[in-house]
Amino acid sequence: AWSTWPKKLRDTAGSDSPDWVCLRGPSRSSCLRPRRTASPKPNLEGQQRKRRSHQILQKRGGRNKEPSQRMLSAKHDPKEATGRMDKKDSASVSEDIPAIESLMTASMQVLLPKFLDAKQVERSNESMGVDTLLVDDGTYFLVYIDDTLAGCGGWSRRRTLYGSNHTRGRDDALADPATEPAKIRAMFTHPDYTRRGIGRCLLEAGEGAARAEGFKTMEMGSTAAGRPLYEACGYEFIEDLSQPSDDGTVVPVLRLRKTLI
């Protein structure tokens, strides 16, 4: 799945996309120009591979060990890239949470009203906040474009299907890869950056990492707004998990599932 990221991102990149999009994930990363002409693909053979620790670890005194990701550049140093996709280390949780919360709120307030009424949107904001355990586990991803947080999402090896730190019914026990699904969790794209392939990249990042750990299926608790994308990516509707809140407002939550190949 990782090797398909650059092509899909180039295919969906718009004319206002950054000149460089840098994708970072659990096992490898690439920096490739979005496709704008029919020019040949750059020959990466023999190019230097570089490793570097996240700057946030160095600033905050975290574990200063090299991450497993490799930055592969055709011509330029990855640090010059105007876009990047980062798997954040747990040391950066406190710095990232405000930006993540802001993105989630913007996404729900702008995108959900197309599917939900005002009361449902309000309740969605209350039930779909940040789950910091995802970042602590190293399974959450942030997409930055020109230093702006454009998207976030990840996966989980735990049994909790959806929700924030305080969602009722959480189960933080680890799932058994042989018999239980991994979860796609907390996928959000900023309204200003929709339809650029960000959601698909985040989805494939989670699927690839879960597959590497031996999981055979993925599940998620999807909003109505996310369902079209997920079904286009091979997920199937399993059941409606919607339940009324304390004031009787029902926020749709759909269980979707995909078999990993």
mmCIF file of N, CA and C in Angstrom, residues 181-245:
data_model
loop_
_atom_site.group_PDB
_atom_site.id
_atom_site.type_symbol
_atom_site.label_atom_id
_atom_site.label_comp_id
_atom_site.label_asym_id
_atom_site.label_seq_id
_atom_site.Cartn_x
_atom_site.Cartn_y
_atom_site.Cartn_z
ATOM 1 N N PRO A 181 -10.447 -7.552 14.402
ATOM 2 C CA PRO A 181 -10.020 -6.513 13.459
ATOM 3 C C PRO A 181 -9.218 -5.409 14.128
ATOM 4 N N ALA A 182 -8.333 -4.798 13.357
ATOM 5 C CA ALA A 182 -7.754 -3.517 13.758
ATOM 6 C C ALA A 182 -8.777 -2.438 13.422
ATOM 7 N N LYS A 183 -8.568 -1.240 13.944
ATOM 8 C CA LYS A 183 -9.547 -0.179 13.754
ATOM 9 C C LYS A 183 -8.939 1.015 13.023
ATOM 10 N N ILE A 184 -9.691 1.586 12.111
ATOM 11 C CA ILE A 184 -9.375 2.900 11.554
ATOM 12 C C ILE A 184 -10.008 3.919 12.480
ATOM 13 N N ARG A 185 -9.221 4.930 12.898
ATOM 14 C CA ARG A 185 -9.709 5.821 13.941
ATOM 15 C C ARG A 185 -9.510 7.298 13.593
ATOM 16 N N ALA A 186 -10.480 8.088 14.010
ATOM 17 C CA ALA A 186 -10.377 9.553 14.077
ATOM 18 C C ALA A 186 -9.830 10.179 12.796
ATOM 19 N N MET A 187 -10.521 9.928 11.686
ATOM 20 C CA MET A 187 -10.115 10.466 10.390
ATOM 21 C C MET A 187 -10.815 11.803 10.137
ATOM 22 N N PHE A 188 -10.020 12.850 9.946
ATOM 23 C CA PHE A 188 -10.581 14.172 9.686
ATOM 24 C C PHE A 188 -9.717 14.903 8.666
ATOM 25 N N THR A 189 -10.372 15.622 7.762
ATOM 26 C CA THR A 189 -9.680 16.484 6.804
ATOM 27 C C THR A 189 -10.209 17.903 6.963
ATOM 28 N N HIS A 190 -9.304 18.868 6.968
ATOM 29 C CA HIS A 190 -9.739 20.262 7.078
ATOM 30 C C HIS A 190 -10.566 20.623 5.846
ATOM 31 N N PRO A 191 -11.649 21.382 6.019
ATOM 32 C CA PRO A 191 -12.510 21.735 4.879
ATOM 33 C C PRO A 191 -11.778 22.401 3.725
ATOM 34 N N ASP A 192 -10.693 23.109 4.004
ATOM 35 C CA ASP A 192 -9.948 23.781 2.938
ATOM 36 C C ASP A 192 -9.088 22.821 2.127
ATOM 37 N N TYR A 193 -8.973 21.561 2.568
ATOM 38 C CA TYR A 193 -8.060 20.628 1.905
ATOM 39 C C TYR A 193 -8.744 19.328 1.506
ATOM 40 N N THR A 194 -10.052 19.359 1.318
ATOM 41 C CA THR A 194 -10.756 18.153 0.894
ATOM 42 C C THR A 194 -10.499 17.867 -0.584
ATOM 43 N N ARG A 195 -10.747 16.606 -0.970
ATOM 44 C CA ARG A 195 -10.632 16.162 -2.362
ATOM 45 C C ARG A 195 -9.224 16.330 -2.913
ATOM 46 N N ARG A 196 -8.230 16.087 -2.075
ATOM 47 C CA ARG A 196 -6.832 16.115 -2.525
ATOM 48 C C ARG A 196 -6.139 14.778 -2.248
ATOM 49 N N GLY A 197 -6.878 13.765 -1.869
ATOM 50 C CA GLY A 197 -6.278 12.464 -1.615
ATOM 51 C C GLY A 197 -5.765 12.267 -0.211
ATOM 52 N N ILE A 198 -5.989 13.244 0.680
ATOM 53 C CA ILE A 198 -5.475 13.143 2.043
ATOM 54 C C ILE A 198 -6.130 11.987 2.779
ATOM 55 N N GLY A 199 -7.458 11.876 2.669
ATOM 56 C CA GLY A 199 -8.156 10.794 3.353
ATOM 57 C C GLY A 199 -7.688 9.427 2.905
ATOM 58 N N ARG A 200 -7.490 9.253 1.620
ATOM 59 C CA ARG A 200 -7.032 7.962 1.108
ATOM 60 C C ARG A 200 -5.631 7.635 1.604
ATOM 61 N N CYS A 201 -4.771 8.635 1.653
ATOM 62 C CA CYS A 201 -3.414 8.398 2.148
ATOM 63 C C CYS A 201 -3.434 7.968 3.611
ATOM 64 N N LEU A 202 -4.230 8.641 4.419
ATOM 65 C CA LEU A 202 -4.336 8.276 5.827
ATOM 66 C C LEU A 202 -4.900 6.870 5.979
ATOM 67 N N LEU A 203 -5.889 6.545 5.166
ATOM 68 C CA LEU A 203 -6.511 5.230 5.224
ATOM 69 C C LEU A 203 -5.506 4.139 4.868
ATOM 70 N N GLU A 204 -4.748 4.347 3.809
ATOM 71 C CA GLU A 204 -3.771 3.349 3.397
ATOM 72 C C GLU A 204 -2.621 3.249 4.387
ATOM 73 N N ALA A 205 -2.298 4.357 5.040
ATOM 74 C CA ALA A 205 -1.264 4.315 6.074
ATOM 75 C C ALA A 205 -1.682 3.382 7.196
ATOM 76 N N GLY A 206 -2.918 3.539 7.664
ATOM 77 C CA GLY A 206 -3.409 2.684 8.734
ATOM 78 C C GLY A 206 -3.521 1.241 8.311
ATOM 79 N N GLU A 207 -4.033 1.002 7.125
ATOM 80 C CA GLU A 207 -4.187 -0.370 6.641
ATOM 81 C C GLU A 207 -2.839 -1.058 6.484
ATOM 82 N N GLY A 208 -1.871 -0.332 5.941
ATOM 83 C CA GLY A 208 -0.552 -0.924 5.753
ATOM 84 C C GLY A 208 0.115 -1.283 7.058
ATOM 85 N N ALA A 209 -0.003 -0.409 8.058
ATOM 86 C CA ALA A 209 0.606 -0.682 9.359
ATOM 87 C C ALA A 209 -0.086 -1.845 10.056
ATOM 88 N N ALA A 210 -1.415 -1.903 9.964
ATOM 89 C CA ALA A 210 -2.151 -3.005 10.589
ATOM 90 C C ALA A 210 -1.833 -4.331 9.915
ATOM 91 N N ARG A 211 -1.732 -4.316 8.604
ATOM 92 C CA ARG A 211 -1.387 -5.532 7.873
ATOM 93 C C ARG A 211 -0.006 -6.033 8.283
ATOM 94 N N ALA A 212 0.924 -5.108 8.485
ATOM 95 C CA ALA A 212 2.281 -5.492 8.879
ATOM 96 C C ALA A 212 2.310 -6.160 10.251
ATOM 97 N N GLU A 213 1.320 -5.872 11.093
ATOM 98 C CA GLU A 213 1.250 -6.488 12.418
ATOM 99 C C GLU A 213 0.390 -7.745 12.428
ATOM 100 N N GLY A 214 -0.027 -8.190 11.249
ATOM 101 C CA GLY A 214 -0.734 -9.455 11.151
ATOM 102 C C GLY A 214 -2.241 -9.385 11.164
ATOM 103 N N PHE A 215 -2.816 -8.174 11.177
ATOM 104 C CA PHE A 215 -4.277 -8.067 11.163
ATOM 105 C C PHE A 215 -4.814 -8.404 9.774
ATOM 106 N N LYS A 216 -5.944 -9.087 9.754
ATOM 107 C CA LYS A 216 -6.545 -9.530 8.502
ATOM 108 C C LYS A 216 -7.771 -8.718 8.108
ATOM 109 N N THR A 217 -8.337 -8.003 9.060
ATOM 110 C CA THR A 217 -9.505 -7.171 8.767
ATOM 111 C C THR A 217 -9.381 -5.824 9.462
ATOM 112 N N MET A 218 -10.088 -4.830 8.910
ATOM 113 C CA MET A 218 -10.172 -3.503 9.510
ATOM 114 C C MET A 218 -11.637 -3.184 9.750
ATOM 115 N N GLU A 219 -11.903 -2.459 10.842
ATOM 116 C CA GLU A 219 -13.240 -1.947 11.096
ATOM 117 C C GLU A 219 -13.138 -0.486 11.498
ATOM 118 N N MET A 220 -14.268 0.203 11.427
ATOM 119 C CA MET A 220 -14.311 1.599 11.852
ATOM 120 C C MET A 220 -15.728 1.961 12.256
ATOM 121 N N GLY A 221 -15.837 2.992 13.066
ATOM 122 C CA GLY A 221 -17.115 3.618 13.342
ATOM 123 C C GLY A 221 -17.182 4.886 12.521
ATOM 124 N N SER A 222 -17.902 4.863 11.430
ATOM 125 C CA SER A 222 -17.886 5.946 10.449
ATOM 126 C C SER A 222 -19.040 6.918 10.655
ATOM 127 N N THR A 223 -18.787 8.178 10.355
ATOM 128 C CA THR A 223 -19.856 9.167 10.259
ATOM 129 C C THR A 223 -20.535 9.030 8.897
ATOM 130 N N ALA A 224 -21.677 9.670 8.750
ATOM 131 C CA ALA A 224 -22.357 9.666 7.460
ATOM 132 C C ALA A 224 -21.518 10.370 6.399
ATOM 133 N N ALA A 225 -20.771 11.392 6.817
ATOM 134 C CA ALA A 225 -19.950 12.147 5.866
ATOM 135 C C ALA A 225 -18.805 11.309 5.317
ATOM 136 N N GLY A 226 -18.256 10.412 6.134
ATOM 137 C CA GLY A 226 -17.117 9.623 5.697
ATOM 138 C C GLY A 226 -17.476 8.381 4.921
ATOM 139 N N ARG A 227 -18.716 7.941 5.017
ATOM 140 C CA ARG A 227 -19.104 6.663 4.414
ATOM 141 C C ARG A 227 -18.802 6.562 2.917
ATOM 142 N N PRO A 228 -19.100 7.573 2.084
ATOM 143 C CA PRO A 228 -18.813 7.434 0.651
ATOM 144 C C PRO A 228 -17.348 7.138 0.352
ATOM 145 N N LEU A 229 -16.430 7.821 1.026
ATOM 146 C CA LEU A 229 -15.010 7.569 0.803
ATOM 147 C C LEU A 229 -14.645 6.153 1.204
ATOM 148 N N TYR A 230 -15.077 5.726 2.381
ATOM 149 C CA TYR A 230 -14.685 4.413 2.871
ATOM 150 C C TYR A 230 -15.248 3.294 2.001
ATOM 151 N N GLU A 231 -16.469 3.436 1.543
ATOM 152 C CA GLU A 231 -17.031 2.412 0.668
ATOM 153 C C GLU A 231 -16.303 2.384 -0.673
ATOM 154 N N ALA A 232 -15.860 3.543 -1.149
ATOM 155 C CA ALA A 232 -15.080 3.585 -2.386
ATOM 156 C C ALA A 232 -13.731 2.905 -2.214
ATOM 157 N N CYS A 233 -13.262 2.823 -0.968
ATOM 158 C CA CYS A 233 -11.972 2.192 -0.674
ATOM 159 C C CYS A 233 -12.126 0.738 -0.234
ATOM 160 N N GLY A 234 -13.308 0.162 -0.419
ATOM 161 C CA GLY A 234 -13.483 -1.261 -0.174
ATOM 162 C C GLY A 234 -14.149 -1.645 1.129
ATOM 163 N N TYR A 235 -14.608 -0.677 1.912
ATOM 164 C CA TYR A 235 -15.282 -0.992 3.177
ATOM 165 C C TYR A 235 -16.761 -1.282 2.927
ATOM 166 N N GLU A 236 -17.316 -2.190 3.720
ATOM 167 C CA GLU A 236 -18.710 -2.577 3.586
ATOM 168 C C GLU A 236 -19.473 -2.269 4.868
ATOM 169 N N PHE A 237 -20.723 -1.862 4.708
ATOM 170 C CA PHE A 237 -21.580 -1.569 5.855
ATOM 171 C C PHE A 237 -21.918 -2.862 6.596
ATOM 172 N N ILE A 238 -21.745 -2.848 7.930
ATOM 173 C CA ILE A 238 -22.047 -4.014 8.757
ATOM 174 C C ILE A 238 -23.295 -3.771 9.603
ATOM 175 N N GLU A 239 -23.325 -2.651 10.323
ATOM 176 C CA GLU A 239 -24.482 -2.367 11.162
ATOM 177 C C GLU A 239 -24.511 -0.895 11.549
ATOM 178 N N ASP A 240 -25.685 -0.451 11.961
ATOM 179 C CA ASP A 240 -25.885 0.908 12.447
ATOM 180 C C ASP A 240 -25.759 0.895 13.963
ATOM 181 N N LEU A 241 -24.773 1.639 14.488
ATOM 182 C CA LEU A 241 -24.523 1.677 15.926
ATOM 183 C C LEU A 241 -25.068 2.943 16.578
ATOM 184 N N SER A 242 -25.884 3.686 15.858
ATOM 185 C CA SER A 242 -26.395 4.957 16.371
ATOM 186 C C SER A 242 -27.226 4.741 17.631
ATOM 187 N N GLN A 243 -26.973 5.576 18.623
ATOM 188 C CA GLN A 243 -27.729 5.523 19.870
ATOM 189 C C GLN A 243 -28.069 6.944 20.305
ATOM 190 N N PRO A 244 -29.202 7.138 20.963
ATOM 191 C CA PRO A 244 -29.574 8.487 21.400
ATOM 192 C C PRO A 244 -28.692 8.973 22.535
ATOM 193 N N SER A 245 -28.378 10.263 22.519
ATOM 194 C CA SER A 245 -27.643 10.884 23.619
ATOM 195 C C SER A 245 -28.610 11.171 24.761
#
